PDB file of C-alpha atoms and ligand atoms in Angstrom:
ATOM      1  CA  MET A   1     113.091  84.765  86.881  1.00 40.00           C
ATOM      2  CA  GLY A   2     109.823  82.893  86.552  1.00 43.00           C
ATOM      3  CA  ASN A   3     108.307  80.345  88.840  1.00 45.00           C
ATOM      4  CA  SER A   4     110.506  78.508  91.287  1.00 46.00           C
ATOM      5  CA  ASP A   5     109.750  75.403  93.296  1.00 49.00           C
ATOM      6  CA  THR A   6     108.666  77.612  96.186  1.00 55.00           C
ATOM      7  CA  GLU A   7     105.963  79.367  94.183  1.00 56.00           C
ATOM      8  CA  PRO A   8     102.503  77.899  93.725  1.00 56.00           C
ATOM      9  CA  ALA A   9     101.306  76.643  90.373  1.00 56.00           C
ATOM     10  CA  THR A  10      99.397  79.359  88.572  1.00 61.00           C
ATOM     11  CA  GLY A  11      95.894  79.729  89.887  1.00 67.00           C
ATOM     12  CA  ARG A  12      96.430  77.871  93.154  1.00 73.00           C
ATOM     13  CA  HIS A  13      95.800  79.259  96.582  1.00 84.00           C
ATOM     14  CA  ASP A  14      99.166  79.998  98.208  1.00 89.00           C
ATOM     15  CA  PRO A  15      98.997  79.805 102.009  1.00 90.00           C
ATOM     16  CA  ASP A  16     102.108  82.005 102.228  1.00 94.00           C
ATOM     17  CA  CYS A  17     100.654  84.753 100.000  1.00 97.00           C
ATOM     18  CA  VAL A  18      99.176  87.713 101.895  1.00 98.00           C
ATOM     19  CA  PHE A  19      96.598  88.439  99.173  1.00 98.00           C
ATOM     20  CA  CYS A  20      95.507  84.779  98.935  1.00 97.00           C
ATOM     21  CA  ARG A  21      94.990  84.961 102.696  1.00 97.00           C
ATOM     22  CA  ILE A  22      92.964  88.187 102.380  1.00 98.00           C
ATOM     23  CA  ILE A  23      90.824  86.557  99.675  1.00 97.00           C
ATOM     24  CA  ALA A  24      90.290  83.526 101.927  1.00 96.00           C
ATOM     25  CA  GLY A  25      89.221  85.848 104.757  1.00 96.00           C
ATOM     26  CA  GLU A  26      92.154  84.811 106.955  1.00 96.00           C
ATOM     27  CA  ILE A  27      93.485  88.383 107.068  1.00 97.00           C
ATOM     28  CA  PRO A  28      90.990  91.244 107.440  1.00 98.00           C
ATOM     29  CA  SER A  29      90.575  93.843 104.718  1.00 98.00           C
ATOM     30  CA  GLU A  30      88.241  96.713 103.986  1.00 98.00           C
ATOM     31  CA  ARG A  31      86.553  95.406 100.858  1.00 98.00           C
ATOM     32  CA  VAL A  32      84.917  97.823  98.441  1.00 98.00           C
ATOM     33  CA  HIS A  33      84.059  95.307  95.694  1.00 98.00           C
ATOM     34  CA  GLU A  34      83.845  91.556  95.282  1.00 97.00           C
ATOM     35  CA  ASP A  35      82.590  89.245  92.560  1.00 97.00           C
ATOM     36  CA  ASP A  36      83.328  85.705  91.428  1.00 97.00           C
ATOM     37  CA  GLN A  37      86.636  86.708  89.806  1.00 97.00           C
ATOM     38  CA  LEU A  38      87.954  89.767  91.656  1.00 98.00           C
ATOM     39  CA  ILE A  39      88.061  91.485  94.979  1.00 98.00           C
ATOM     40  CA  ALA A  40      88.994  95.111  95.688  1.00 98.00           C
ATOM     41  CA  PHE A  41      90.054  96.435  99.079  1.00 98.00           C
ATOM     42  CA  LYS A  42      91.638  99.530 100.571  1.00 98.00           C
ATOM     43  CA  ASP A  43      95.433  99.656 100.654  1.00 98.00           C
ATOM     44  CA  LEU A  44      96.853  99.500 104.176  1.00 98.00           C
ATOM     45  CA  HIS A  45      99.211 102.420 103.435  1.00 97.00           C
ATOM     46  CA  PRO A  46      97.258 104.778 101.157  1.00 96.00           C
ATOM     47  CA  GLN A  47      99.247 106.961  98.755  1.00 95.00           C
ATOM     48  CA  ALA A  48      96.193 108.984  97.647  1.00 96.00           C
ATOM     49  CA  PRO A  49      92.794 109.949  99.136  1.00 96.00           C
ATOM     50  CA  VAL A  50      91.396 106.829  97.455  1.00 98.00           C
ATOM     51  CA  HIS A  51      93.858 103.939  97.181  1.00 98.00           C
ATOM     52  CA  VAL A  52      92.286 100.591  96.387  1.00 98.00           C
ATOM     53  CA  LEU A  53      93.857  97.335  95.198  1.00 98.00           C
ATOM     54  CA  VAL A  54      91.968  95.270  92.606  1.00 98.00           C
ATOM     55  CA  VAL A  55      93.033  91.635  92.890  1.00 98.00           C
ATOM     56  CA  PRO A  56      92.059  88.473  90.978  1.00 98.00           C
ATOM     57  CA  ARG A  57      90.887  85.708  93.299  1.00 97.00           C
ATOM     58  CA  GLU A  58      93.204  83.202  91.643  1.00 96.00           C
ATOM     59  CA  HIS A  59      96.901  83.538  92.358  1.00 96.00           C
ATOM     60  CA  ARG A  60      98.820  84.997  89.404  1.00 96.00           C
ATOM     61  CA  ARG A  61     102.308  86.402  89.834  1.00 97.00           C
ATOM     62  CA  ASP A  62     102.081  89.619  87.841  1.00 98.00           C
ATOM     63  CA  VAL A  63     100.324  91.464  85.040  1.00 98.00           C
ATOM     64  CA  THR A  64     102.256  89.648  82.320  1.00 98.00           C
ATOM     65  CA  GLU A  65     100.913  86.342  83.622  1.00 97.00           C
ATOM     66  CA  LEU A  66      97.442  87.850  83.889  1.00 97.00           C
ATOM     67  CA  ALA A  67      97.652  88.939  80.256  1.00 97.00           C
ATOM     68  CA  GLN A  68      97.070  85.270  79.354  1.00 96.00           C
ATOM     69  CA  GLN A  69      93.481  85.991  80.424  1.00 96.00           C
ATOM     70  CA  PRO A  70      92.573  89.204  78.573  1.00 97.00           C
ATOM     71  CA  ASP A  71      88.966  89.142  79.797  1.00 98.00           C
ATOM     72  CA  LEU A  72      90.087  89.139  83.413  1.00 98.00           C
ATOM     73  CA  LEU A  73      92.605  91.901  82.745  1.00 98.00           C
ATOM     74  CA  ALA A  74      89.827  93.948  81.155  1.00 98.00           C
ATOM     75  CA  ARG A  75      87.578  93.312  84.159  1.00 98.00           C
ATOM     76  CA  ILE A  76      90.222  94.931  86.370  1.00 98.00           C
ATOM     77  CA  ALA A  77      90.000  98.123  84.311  1.00 98.00           C
ATOM     78  CA  THR A  78      86.197  98.078  84.548  1.00 98.00           C
ATOM     79  CA  VAL A  79      86.185  97.523  88.315  1.00 98.00           C
ATOM     80  CA  ALA A  80      88.851 100.234  88.747  1.00 98.00           C
ATOM     81  CA  GLY A  81      86.558 102.669  86.959  1.00 98.00           C
ATOM     82  CA  GLU A  82      83.608 101.671  89.127  1.00 98.00           C
ATOM     83  CA  VAL A  83      85.651 102.108  92.312  1.00 98.00           C
ATOM     84  CA  ALA A  84      86.868 105.539  91.174  1.00 98.00           C
ATOM     85  CA  ALA A  85      83.312 106.584  90.275  1.00 98.00           C
ATOM     86  CA  THR A  86      81.900 105.384  93.606  1.00 98.00           C
ATOM     87  CA  HIS A  87      84.645 106.692  95.886  1.00 98.00           C
ATOM     88  CA  ALA A  88      85.924 109.698  93.899  1.00 97.00           C
ATOM     89  CA  ASP A  89      85.082 111.684  90.758  1.00 97.00           C
ATOM     90  CA  GLY A  90      85.673 108.803  88.345  1.00 98.00           C
ATOM     91  CA  GLU A  91      89.203 109.833  87.346  1.00 97.00           C
ATOM     92  CA  PHE A  92      92.021 107.578  88.438  1.00 97.00           C
ATOM     93  CA  ARG A  93      95.532 106.257  87.953  1.00 97.00           C
ATOM     94  CA  LEU A  94      95.953 102.495  87.428  1.00 98.00           C
ATOM     95  CA  ILE A  95      99.336 100.971  88.285  1.00 98.00           C
ATOM     96  CA  PHE A  96     100.741  97.430  88.104  1.00 98.00           C
ATOM     97  CA  ASN A  97     104.157  97.321  89.727  1.00 98.00           C
ATOM     98  CA  THR A  98     105.877  94.383  88.026  1.00 98.00           C
ATOM     99  CA  GLY A  99     109.062  93.003  89.560  1.00 98.00           C
ATOM    100  CA  ALA A 100     110.907  93.975  92.718  1.00 98.00           C
ATOM    101  CA  SER A 101     112.937  96.745  91.110  1.00 97.00           C
ATOM    102  CA  ALA A 102     109.678  98.325  89.890  1.00 97.00           C
ATOM    103  CA  GLY A 103     108.287  98.310  93.424  1.00 96.00           C
ATOM    104  CA  GLN A 104     106.325  95.046  93.469  1.00 98.00           C
ATOM    105  CA  SER A 105     106.363  93.703  97.017  1.00 98.00           C
ATOM    106  CA  VAL A 106     103.387  91.318  96.890  1.00 98.00           C
ATOM    107  CA  PHE A 107     103.748  88.737  94.126  1.00 98.00           C
ATOM    108  CA  HIS A 108     100.027  88.199  93.633  1.00 98.00           C
ATOM    109  CA  VAL A 109      99.023  90.493  90.815  1.00 98.00           C
ATOM    110  CA  HIS A 110      97.136  93.621  91.870  1.00 98.00           C
ATOM    111  CA  ALA A 111      96.199  96.913  90.272  1.00 98.00           C
ATOM    112  CA  HIS A 112      96.602 100.046  92.377  1.00 98.00           C
ATOM    113  CA  VAL A 113      93.671 102.432  91.825  1.00 98.00           C
ATOM    114  CA  LEU A 114      94.655 105.951  92.930  1.00 98.00           C
ATOM    115  CA  ALA A 115      91.995 108.633  92.893  1.00 97.00           C
ATOM    116  CA  GLY A 116      90.384 111.430  94.817  1.00 95.00           C
ATOM    117  CA  GLY A 117      92.146 114.627  93.933  1.00 85.00           C
ATOM    118  CA  LYS A 118      95.156 115.966  92.086  1.00 82.00           C
ATOM    119  CA  LEU A 119      97.675 113.122  92.179  1.00 80.00           C
ATOM    120  CA  ALA A 120     101.400 113.776  92.527  1.00 78.00           C
ATOM    121  CA  GLU A 121     103.426 113.155  89.399  1.00 76.00           C
ATOM    122  CA  GLY A 122     105.323 109.919  89.764  1.00 62.00           C
ATOM    123  CA  ALA A 123     103.403 108.646  92.776  1.00 53.00           C
ATOM    124  CA  LEU A 124     104.260 105.029  93.665  1.00 62.00           C
TER     125      LEU A 124
HETATM  126  P1  AMP B 201     103.185  96.517  95.542  1.00 65.22           P
HETATM  127  O1  AMP B 201     104.307  97.170  96.313  1.00 65.22           O
HETATM  128  O2  AMP B 201     102.871  97.122  94.216  1.00 65.22           O
HETATM  129  O3  AMP B 201     103.404  95.006  95.472  1.00 65.22           O
HETATM  130  O4  AMP B 201     101.874  96.766  96.390  1.00 65.22           O
HETATM  131  C1  AMP B 201     101.545  96.038  97.538  1.00 65.22           C
HETATM  132  C2  AMP B 201     100.594  96.893  98.303  1.00 65.22           C
HETATM  133  O5  AMP B 201      99.900  96.056  99.205  1.00 65.22           O
HETATM  134  C3  AMP B 201     101.255  97.998  99.130  1.00 65.22           C
HETATM  135  O6  AMP B 201     100.744  99.262  98.699  1.00 65.22           O
HETATM  136  C4  AMP B 201     100.844  97.673 100.563  1.00 65.22           C
HETATM  137  O7  AMP B 201     100.542  98.826 101.307  1.00 65.22           O
HETATM  138  C5  AMP B 201      99.615  96.810 100.356  1.00 65.22           C
HETATM  139  N1  AMP B 201      99.332  95.855 101.414  1.00 65.22           N
HETATM  140  C6  AMP B 201     100.179  94.948 101.956  1.00 65.22           C
HETATM  141  N2  AMP B 201      99.549  94.211 102.900  1.00 65.22           N
HETATM  142  C7  AMP B 201      98.266  94.654 102.924  1.00 65.22           C
HETATM  143  C8  AMP B 201      97.111  94.301 103.690  1.00 65.22           C
HETATM  144  N3  AMP B 201      97.148  93.323 104.616  1.00 65.22           N
HETATM  145  N4  AMP B 201      95.960  94.984 103.467  1.00 65.22           N
HETATM  146  C9  AMP B 201      95.924  95.970 102.538  1.00 65.22           C
HETATM  147  N5  AMP B 201      96.970  96.340 101.779  1.00 65.22           N
HETATM  148  C10 AMP B 201      98.132  95.702 101.986  1.00 65.22           C
HETATM  149 ZN1   ZN B 202      98.212  84.835  96.143  1.00 65.22          ZN
END
């Protein structure tokens, strides 16, 4: 586990990372929020009426790596709440899949914000 030679140093833009490419504008996305630290965009395969990904601009592998920057981690919770308030009733589920066996498929940390109605138990 951990970084291998094929993974970018923490914080670097990774040209092979789909979310780094979205952040760079190389892949289109439907953005609902952006600031100097974070962007948020609609998930391509929504699992709820509102399904938005909140993503730090700098490449970090997962939420445990992001925890080295508590302020940035806290910002994700704040932006998630703003997205849920703007696009739904303000109530939401916040999920960080961490590791392949837990469902992480993109290894650039992202929070799933699910909102907009009664959510299924155990979604994602
Ligand atoms: P995870 O499986 O937790 O790593 O979540 C990755 C999420 O990224 C999945 O829900 C995908 O649907 C979503 N996703 C992958 N590629 C894109 C893309 N180009 N635009 C928007 N969402 C994407
Ligand atoms: Zn990345």
